[in-house]
JSON list of C-alpha atoms in Angstrom, two decimals:
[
{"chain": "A", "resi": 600, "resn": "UNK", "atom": "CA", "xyz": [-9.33, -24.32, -18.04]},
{"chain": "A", "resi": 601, "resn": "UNK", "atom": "CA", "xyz": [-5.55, -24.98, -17.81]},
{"chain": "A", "resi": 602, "resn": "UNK", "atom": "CA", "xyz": [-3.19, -24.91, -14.79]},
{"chain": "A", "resi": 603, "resn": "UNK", "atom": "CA", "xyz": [-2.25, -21.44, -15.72]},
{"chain": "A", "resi": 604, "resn": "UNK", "atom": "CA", "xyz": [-5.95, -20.23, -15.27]},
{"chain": "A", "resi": 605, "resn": "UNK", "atom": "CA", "xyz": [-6.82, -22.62, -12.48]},
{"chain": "A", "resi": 606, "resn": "UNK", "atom": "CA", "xyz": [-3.33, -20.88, -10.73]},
{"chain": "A", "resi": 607, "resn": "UNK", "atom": "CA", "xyz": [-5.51, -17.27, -11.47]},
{"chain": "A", "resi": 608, "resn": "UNK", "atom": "CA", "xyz": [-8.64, -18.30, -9.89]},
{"chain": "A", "resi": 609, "resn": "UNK", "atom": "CA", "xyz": [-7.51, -20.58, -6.72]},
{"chain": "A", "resi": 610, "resn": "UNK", "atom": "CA", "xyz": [-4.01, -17.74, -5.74]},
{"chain": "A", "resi": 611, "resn": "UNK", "atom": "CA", "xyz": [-6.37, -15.12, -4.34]},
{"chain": "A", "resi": 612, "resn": "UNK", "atom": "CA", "xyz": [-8.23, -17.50, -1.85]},
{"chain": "A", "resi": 613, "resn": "UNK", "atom": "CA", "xyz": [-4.88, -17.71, 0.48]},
{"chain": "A", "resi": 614, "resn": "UNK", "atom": "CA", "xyz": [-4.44, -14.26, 0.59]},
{"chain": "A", "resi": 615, "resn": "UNK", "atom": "CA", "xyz": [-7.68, -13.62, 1.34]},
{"chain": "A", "resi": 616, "resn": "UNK", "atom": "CA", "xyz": [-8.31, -16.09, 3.75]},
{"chain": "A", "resi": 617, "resn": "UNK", "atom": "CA", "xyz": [-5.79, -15.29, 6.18]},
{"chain": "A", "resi": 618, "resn": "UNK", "atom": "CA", "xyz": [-6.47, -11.97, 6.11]},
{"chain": "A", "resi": 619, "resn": "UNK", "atom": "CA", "xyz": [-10.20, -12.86, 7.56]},
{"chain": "A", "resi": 620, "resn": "UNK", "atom": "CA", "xyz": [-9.32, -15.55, 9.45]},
{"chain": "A", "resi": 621, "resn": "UNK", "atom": "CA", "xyz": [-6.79, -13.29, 11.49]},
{"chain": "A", "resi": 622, "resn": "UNK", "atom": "CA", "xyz": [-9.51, -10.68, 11.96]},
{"chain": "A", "resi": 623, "resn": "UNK", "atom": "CA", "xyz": [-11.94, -13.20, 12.90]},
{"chain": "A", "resi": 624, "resn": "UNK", "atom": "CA", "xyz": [-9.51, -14.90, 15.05]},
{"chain": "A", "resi": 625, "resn": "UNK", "atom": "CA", "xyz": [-8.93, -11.82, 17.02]},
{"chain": "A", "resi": 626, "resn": "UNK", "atom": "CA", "xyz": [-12.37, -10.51, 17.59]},
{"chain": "A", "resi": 627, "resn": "UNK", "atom": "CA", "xyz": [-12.77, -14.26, 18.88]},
{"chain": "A", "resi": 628, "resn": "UNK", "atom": "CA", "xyz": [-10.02, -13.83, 21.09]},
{"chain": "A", "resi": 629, "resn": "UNK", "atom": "CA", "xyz": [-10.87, -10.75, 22.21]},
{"chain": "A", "resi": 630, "resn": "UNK", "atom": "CA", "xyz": [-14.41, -12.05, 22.63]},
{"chain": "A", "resi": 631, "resn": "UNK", "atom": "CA", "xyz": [-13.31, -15.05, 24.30]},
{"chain": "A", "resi": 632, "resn": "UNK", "atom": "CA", "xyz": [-15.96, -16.76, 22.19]},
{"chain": "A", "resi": 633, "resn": "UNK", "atom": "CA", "xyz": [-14.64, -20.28, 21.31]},
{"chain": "A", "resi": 634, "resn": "UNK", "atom": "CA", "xyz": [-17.21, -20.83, 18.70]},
{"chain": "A", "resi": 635, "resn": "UNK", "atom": "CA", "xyz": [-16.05, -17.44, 16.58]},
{"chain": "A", "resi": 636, "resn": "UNK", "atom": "CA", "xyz": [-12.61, -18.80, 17.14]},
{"chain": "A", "resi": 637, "resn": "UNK", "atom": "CA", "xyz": [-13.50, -21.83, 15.73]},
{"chain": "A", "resi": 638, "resn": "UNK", "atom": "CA", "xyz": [-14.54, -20.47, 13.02]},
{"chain": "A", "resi": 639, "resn": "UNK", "atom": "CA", "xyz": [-11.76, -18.81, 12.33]},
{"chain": "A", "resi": 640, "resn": "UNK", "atom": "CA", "xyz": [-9.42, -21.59, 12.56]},
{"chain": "A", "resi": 641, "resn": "UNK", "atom": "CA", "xyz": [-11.84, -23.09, 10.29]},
{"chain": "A", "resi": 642, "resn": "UNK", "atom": "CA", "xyz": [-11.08, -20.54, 7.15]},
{"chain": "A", "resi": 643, "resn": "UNK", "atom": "CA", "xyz": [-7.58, -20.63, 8.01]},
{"chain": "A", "resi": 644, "resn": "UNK", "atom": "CA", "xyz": [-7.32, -24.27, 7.53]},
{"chain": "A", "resi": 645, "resn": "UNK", "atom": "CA", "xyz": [-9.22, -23.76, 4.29]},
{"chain": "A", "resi": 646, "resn": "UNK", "atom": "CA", "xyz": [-6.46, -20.75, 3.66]},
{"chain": "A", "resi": 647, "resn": "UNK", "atom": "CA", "xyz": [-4.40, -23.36, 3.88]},
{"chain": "A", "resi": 648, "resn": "UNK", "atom": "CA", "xyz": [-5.89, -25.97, 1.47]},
{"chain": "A", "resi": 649, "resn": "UNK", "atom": "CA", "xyz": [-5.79, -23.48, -1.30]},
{"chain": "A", "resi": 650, "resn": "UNK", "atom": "CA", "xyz": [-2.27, -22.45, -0.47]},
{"chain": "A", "resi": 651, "resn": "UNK", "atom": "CA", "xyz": [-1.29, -26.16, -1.09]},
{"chain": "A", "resi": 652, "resn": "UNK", "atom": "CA", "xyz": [-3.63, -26.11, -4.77]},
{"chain": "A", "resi": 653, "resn": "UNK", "atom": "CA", "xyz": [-2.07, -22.45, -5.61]},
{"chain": "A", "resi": 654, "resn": "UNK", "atom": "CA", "xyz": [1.56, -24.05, -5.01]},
{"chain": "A", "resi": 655, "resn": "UNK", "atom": "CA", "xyz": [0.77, -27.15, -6.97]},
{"chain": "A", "resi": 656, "resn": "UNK", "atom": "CA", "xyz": [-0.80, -25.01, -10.35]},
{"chain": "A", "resi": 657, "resn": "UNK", "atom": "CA", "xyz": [2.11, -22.17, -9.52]},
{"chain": "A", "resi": 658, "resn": "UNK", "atom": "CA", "xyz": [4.91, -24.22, -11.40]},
{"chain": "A", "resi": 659, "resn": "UNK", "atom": "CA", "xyz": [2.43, -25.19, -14.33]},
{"chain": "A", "resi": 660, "resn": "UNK", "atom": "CA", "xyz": [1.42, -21.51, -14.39]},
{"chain": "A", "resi": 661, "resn": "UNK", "atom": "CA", "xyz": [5.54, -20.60, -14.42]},
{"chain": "A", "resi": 662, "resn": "UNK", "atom": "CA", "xyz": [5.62, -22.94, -17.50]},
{"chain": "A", "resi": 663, "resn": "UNK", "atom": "CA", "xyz": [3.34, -21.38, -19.51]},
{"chain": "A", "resi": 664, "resn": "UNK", "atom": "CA", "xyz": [4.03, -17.56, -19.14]},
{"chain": "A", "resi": 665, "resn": "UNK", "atom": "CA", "xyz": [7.94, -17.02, -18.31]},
{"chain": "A", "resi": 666, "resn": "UNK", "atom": "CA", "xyz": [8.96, -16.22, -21.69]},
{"chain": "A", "resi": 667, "resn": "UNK", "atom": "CA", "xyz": [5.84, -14.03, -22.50]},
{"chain": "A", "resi": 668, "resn": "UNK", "atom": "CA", "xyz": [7.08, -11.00, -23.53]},
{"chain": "A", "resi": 669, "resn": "UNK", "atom": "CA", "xyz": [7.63, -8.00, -20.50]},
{"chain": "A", "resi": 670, "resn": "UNK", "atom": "CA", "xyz": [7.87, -10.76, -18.19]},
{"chain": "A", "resi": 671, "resn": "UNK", "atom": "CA", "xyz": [10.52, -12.88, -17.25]},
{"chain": "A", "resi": 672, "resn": "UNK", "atom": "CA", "xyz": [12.09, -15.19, -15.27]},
{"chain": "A", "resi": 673, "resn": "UNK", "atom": "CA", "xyz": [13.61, -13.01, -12.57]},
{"chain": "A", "resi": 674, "resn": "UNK", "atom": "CA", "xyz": [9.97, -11.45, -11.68]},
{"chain": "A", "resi": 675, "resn": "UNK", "atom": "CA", "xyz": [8.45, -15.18, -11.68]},
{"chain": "A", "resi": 676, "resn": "UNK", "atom": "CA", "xyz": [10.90, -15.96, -9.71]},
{"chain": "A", "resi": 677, "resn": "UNK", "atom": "CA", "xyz": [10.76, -13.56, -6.84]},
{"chain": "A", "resi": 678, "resn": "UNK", "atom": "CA", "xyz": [7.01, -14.10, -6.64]},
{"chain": "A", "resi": 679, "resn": "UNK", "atom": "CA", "xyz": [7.84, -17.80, -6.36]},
{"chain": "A", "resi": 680, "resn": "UNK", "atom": "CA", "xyz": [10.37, -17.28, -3.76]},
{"chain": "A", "resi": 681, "resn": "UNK", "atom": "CA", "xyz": [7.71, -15.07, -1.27]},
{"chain": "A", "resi": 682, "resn": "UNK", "atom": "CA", "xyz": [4.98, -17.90, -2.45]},
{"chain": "A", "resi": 683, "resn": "UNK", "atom": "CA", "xyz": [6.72, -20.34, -0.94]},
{"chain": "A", "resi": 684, "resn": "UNK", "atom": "CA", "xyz": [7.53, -18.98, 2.26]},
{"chain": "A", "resi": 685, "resn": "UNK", "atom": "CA", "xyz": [3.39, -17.76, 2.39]},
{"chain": "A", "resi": 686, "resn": "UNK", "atom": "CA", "xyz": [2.51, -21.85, 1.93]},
{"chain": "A", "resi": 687, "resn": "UNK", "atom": "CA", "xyz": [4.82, -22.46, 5.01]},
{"chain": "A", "resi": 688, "resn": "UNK", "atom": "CA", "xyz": [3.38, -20.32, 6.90]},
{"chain": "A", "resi": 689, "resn": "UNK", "atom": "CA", "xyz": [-0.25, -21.13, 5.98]},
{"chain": "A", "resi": 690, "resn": "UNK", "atom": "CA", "xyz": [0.85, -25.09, 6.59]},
{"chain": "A", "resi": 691, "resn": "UNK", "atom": "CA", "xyz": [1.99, -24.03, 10.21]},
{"chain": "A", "resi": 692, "resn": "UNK", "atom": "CA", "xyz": [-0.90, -22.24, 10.72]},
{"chain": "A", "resi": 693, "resn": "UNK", "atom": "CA", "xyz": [-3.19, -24.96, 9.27]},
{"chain": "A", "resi": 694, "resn": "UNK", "atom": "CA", "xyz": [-1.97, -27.30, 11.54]},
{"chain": "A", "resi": 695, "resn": "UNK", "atom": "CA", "xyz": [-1.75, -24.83, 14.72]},
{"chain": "A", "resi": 696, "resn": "UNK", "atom": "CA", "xyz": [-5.78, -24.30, 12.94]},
{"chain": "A", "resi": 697, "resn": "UNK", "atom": "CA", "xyz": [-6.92, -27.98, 13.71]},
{"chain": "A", "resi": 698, "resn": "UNK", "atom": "CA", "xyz": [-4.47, -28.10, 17.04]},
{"chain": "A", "resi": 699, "resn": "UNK", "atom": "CA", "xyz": [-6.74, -25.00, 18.25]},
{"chain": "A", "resi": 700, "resn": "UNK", "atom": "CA", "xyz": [-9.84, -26.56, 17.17]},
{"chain": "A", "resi": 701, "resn": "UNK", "atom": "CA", "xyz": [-9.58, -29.95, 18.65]},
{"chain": "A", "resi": 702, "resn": "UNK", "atom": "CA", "xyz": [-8.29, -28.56, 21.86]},
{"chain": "A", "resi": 703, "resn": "UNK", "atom": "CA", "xyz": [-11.42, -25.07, 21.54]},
{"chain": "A", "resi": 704, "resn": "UNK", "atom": "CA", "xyz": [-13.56, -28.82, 21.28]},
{"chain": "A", "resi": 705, "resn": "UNK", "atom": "CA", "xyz": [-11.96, -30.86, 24.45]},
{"chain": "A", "resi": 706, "resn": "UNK", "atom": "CA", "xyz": [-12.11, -26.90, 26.31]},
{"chain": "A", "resi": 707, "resn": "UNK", "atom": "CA", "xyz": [-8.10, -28.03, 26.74]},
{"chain": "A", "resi": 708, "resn": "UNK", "atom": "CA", "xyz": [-6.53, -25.14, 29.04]},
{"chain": "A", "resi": 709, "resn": "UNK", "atom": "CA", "xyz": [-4.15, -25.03, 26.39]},
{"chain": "A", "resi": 710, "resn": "UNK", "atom": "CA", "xyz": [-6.47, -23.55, 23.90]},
{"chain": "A", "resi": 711, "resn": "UNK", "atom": "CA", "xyz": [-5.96, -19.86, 24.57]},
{"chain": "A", "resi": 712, "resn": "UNK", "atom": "CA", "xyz": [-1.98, -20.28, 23.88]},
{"chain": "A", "resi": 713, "resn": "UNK", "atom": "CA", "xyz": [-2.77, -21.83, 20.62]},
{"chain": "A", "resi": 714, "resn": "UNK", "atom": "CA", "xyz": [-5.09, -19.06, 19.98]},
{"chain": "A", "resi": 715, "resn": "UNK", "atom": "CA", "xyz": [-1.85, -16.47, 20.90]},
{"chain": "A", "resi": 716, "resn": "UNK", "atom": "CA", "xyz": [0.16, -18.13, 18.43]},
{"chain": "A", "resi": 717, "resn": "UNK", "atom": "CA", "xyz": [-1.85, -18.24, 15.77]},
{"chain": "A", "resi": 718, "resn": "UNK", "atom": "CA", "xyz": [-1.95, -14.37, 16.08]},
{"chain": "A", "resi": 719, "resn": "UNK", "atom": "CA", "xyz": [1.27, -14.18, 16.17]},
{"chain": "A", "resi": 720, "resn": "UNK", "atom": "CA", "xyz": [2.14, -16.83, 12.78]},
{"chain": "A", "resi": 721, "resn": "UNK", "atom": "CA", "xyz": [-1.43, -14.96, 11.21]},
{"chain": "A", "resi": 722, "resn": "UNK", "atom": "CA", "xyz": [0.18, -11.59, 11.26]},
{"chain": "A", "resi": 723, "resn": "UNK", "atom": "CA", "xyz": [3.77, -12.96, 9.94]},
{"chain": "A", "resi": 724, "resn": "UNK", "atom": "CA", "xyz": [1.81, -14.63, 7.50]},
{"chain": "A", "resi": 725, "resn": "UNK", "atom": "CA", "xyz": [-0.43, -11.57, 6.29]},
{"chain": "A", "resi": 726, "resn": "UNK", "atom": "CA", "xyz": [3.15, -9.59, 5.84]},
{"chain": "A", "resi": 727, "resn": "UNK", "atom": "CA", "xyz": [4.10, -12.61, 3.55]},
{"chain": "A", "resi": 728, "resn": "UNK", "atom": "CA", "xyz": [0.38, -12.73, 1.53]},
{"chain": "A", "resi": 729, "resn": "UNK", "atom": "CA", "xyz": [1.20, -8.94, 0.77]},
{"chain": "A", "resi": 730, "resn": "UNK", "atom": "CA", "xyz": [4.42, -9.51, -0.34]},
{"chain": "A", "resi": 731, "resn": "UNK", "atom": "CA", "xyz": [3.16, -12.84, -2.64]},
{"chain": "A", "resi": 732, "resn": "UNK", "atom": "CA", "xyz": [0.50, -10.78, -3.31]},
{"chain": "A", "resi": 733, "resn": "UNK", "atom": "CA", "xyz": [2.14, -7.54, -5.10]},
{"chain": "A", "resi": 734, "resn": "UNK", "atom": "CA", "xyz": [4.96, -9.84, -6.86]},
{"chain": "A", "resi": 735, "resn": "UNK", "atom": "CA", "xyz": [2.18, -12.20, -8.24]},
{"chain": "A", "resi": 736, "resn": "UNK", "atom": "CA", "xyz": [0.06, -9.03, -9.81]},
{"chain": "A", "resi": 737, "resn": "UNK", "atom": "CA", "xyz": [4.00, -7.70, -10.98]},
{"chain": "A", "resi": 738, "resn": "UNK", "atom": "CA", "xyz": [4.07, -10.41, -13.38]},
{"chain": "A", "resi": 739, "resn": "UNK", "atom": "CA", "xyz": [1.15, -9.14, -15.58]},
{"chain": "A", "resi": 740, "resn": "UNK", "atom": "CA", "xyz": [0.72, -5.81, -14.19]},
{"chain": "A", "resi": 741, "resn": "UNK", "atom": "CA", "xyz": [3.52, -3.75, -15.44]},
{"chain": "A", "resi": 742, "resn": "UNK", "atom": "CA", "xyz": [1.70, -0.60, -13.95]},
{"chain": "A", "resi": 743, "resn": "UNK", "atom": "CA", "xyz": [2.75, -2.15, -10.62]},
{"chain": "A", "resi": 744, "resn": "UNK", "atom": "CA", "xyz": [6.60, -2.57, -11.53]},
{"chain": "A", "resi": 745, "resn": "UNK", "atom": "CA", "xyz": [8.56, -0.02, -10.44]},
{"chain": "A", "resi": 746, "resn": "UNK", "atom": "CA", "xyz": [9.23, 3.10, -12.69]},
{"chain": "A", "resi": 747, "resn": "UNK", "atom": "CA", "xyz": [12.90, 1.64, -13.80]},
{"chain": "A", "resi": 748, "resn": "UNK", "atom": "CA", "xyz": [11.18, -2.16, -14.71]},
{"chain": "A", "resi": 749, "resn": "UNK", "atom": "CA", "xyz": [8.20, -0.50, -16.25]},
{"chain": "A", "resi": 750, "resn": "UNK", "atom": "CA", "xyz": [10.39, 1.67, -18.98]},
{"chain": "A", "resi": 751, "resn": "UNK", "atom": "CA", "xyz": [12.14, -1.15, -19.85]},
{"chain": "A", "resi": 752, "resn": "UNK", "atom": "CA", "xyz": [8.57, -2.98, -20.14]},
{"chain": "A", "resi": 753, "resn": "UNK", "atom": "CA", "xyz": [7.44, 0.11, -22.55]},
{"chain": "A", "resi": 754, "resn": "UNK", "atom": "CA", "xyz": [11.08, 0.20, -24.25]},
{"chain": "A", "resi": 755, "resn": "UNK", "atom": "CA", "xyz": [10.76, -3.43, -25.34]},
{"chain": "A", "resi": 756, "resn": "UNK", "atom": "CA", "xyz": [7.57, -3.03, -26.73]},
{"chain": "A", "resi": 757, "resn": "UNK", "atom": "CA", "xyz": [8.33, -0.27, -29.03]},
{"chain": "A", "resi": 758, "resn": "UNK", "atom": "CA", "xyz": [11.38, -2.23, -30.32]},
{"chain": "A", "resi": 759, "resn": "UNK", "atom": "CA", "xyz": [8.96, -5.12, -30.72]},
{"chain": "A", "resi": 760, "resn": "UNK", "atom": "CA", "xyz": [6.57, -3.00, -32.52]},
{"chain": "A", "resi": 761, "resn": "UNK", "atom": "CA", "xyz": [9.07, -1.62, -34.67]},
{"chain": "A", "resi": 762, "resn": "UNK", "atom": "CA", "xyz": [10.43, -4.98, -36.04]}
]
């Protein structure tokens, strides 16, 4: 397995776990059960770990596939661009994650703010994992692409075939 593949498998894991992390987060909240809160600060952290492996195979990944034919720099590159703003976001919220915990653990008063902000950074950051999301499948899907990119896609390929 190279970086490019190990990028593939570990990418969706981010996404993924913020997305149920949030939800568990808020049915915590709404709860007011510390323990399902816990829990969810628990797969945001881990949301968080595989943001940091996705970003480190990402550039490998960029490497190898950039000049692939109907794919190119300038889509790599806005899917880079979004990535990296996701792994902020999942860092901040990683850390706000363990904050929340230790303080759900020491039943801290300040535990329910922390709980209100990581709402608040989980639903910035599931905005962002769409966004990293739709550019990353843009760079292999072509039936993704917009209509204008997607001709071109189809246009290069005929001339390809034809030489």
């Amino acid at each position: 397995m190279n970086d490019a593949h190990l990028h593939m498998v570990v990418n969706h894991f981010p996404i993924i776990g913020i997305i149920l992390g949030l939800g568990v987060l808020i049915i915590g909240f709404l709860l007011k059960n510390s323990t399902i809160i816990n829990t969810a600060y628990g797969l945001l952290i881990v949301s968080a770990i595989f943001a940091a492996i996705s970003m480190a195979t990402g550039d490998v990944a960029e490497e190898m596939v950039e000049d692939f034919p109907s794919i190119g720099k300038k889509i790599i590159h806005e899917h880079e661009e979004i990535a990296e703003k996701l792994a902020l976001v999942l860092y901040v919220l990683g850390f706000i994650s363990v904050t929340g915990l230790y303080l759900n653990i020491k039943k801290h008063s300040k535990s329910y703010l922390i709980s209100v902000l990581a709402i608040a950074i989980g639903i910035l950051g599931i905005y962002l994992a769409q966004k990293t999301g739709t550019t990353g499948g843009k760079i292999r899907h072509t039936e993704i692409r917009t209509t204008s990119n997607a001709s071109a896609v189809m246009i290069s390929d005929e001339n390809e075939d034809n030489d």
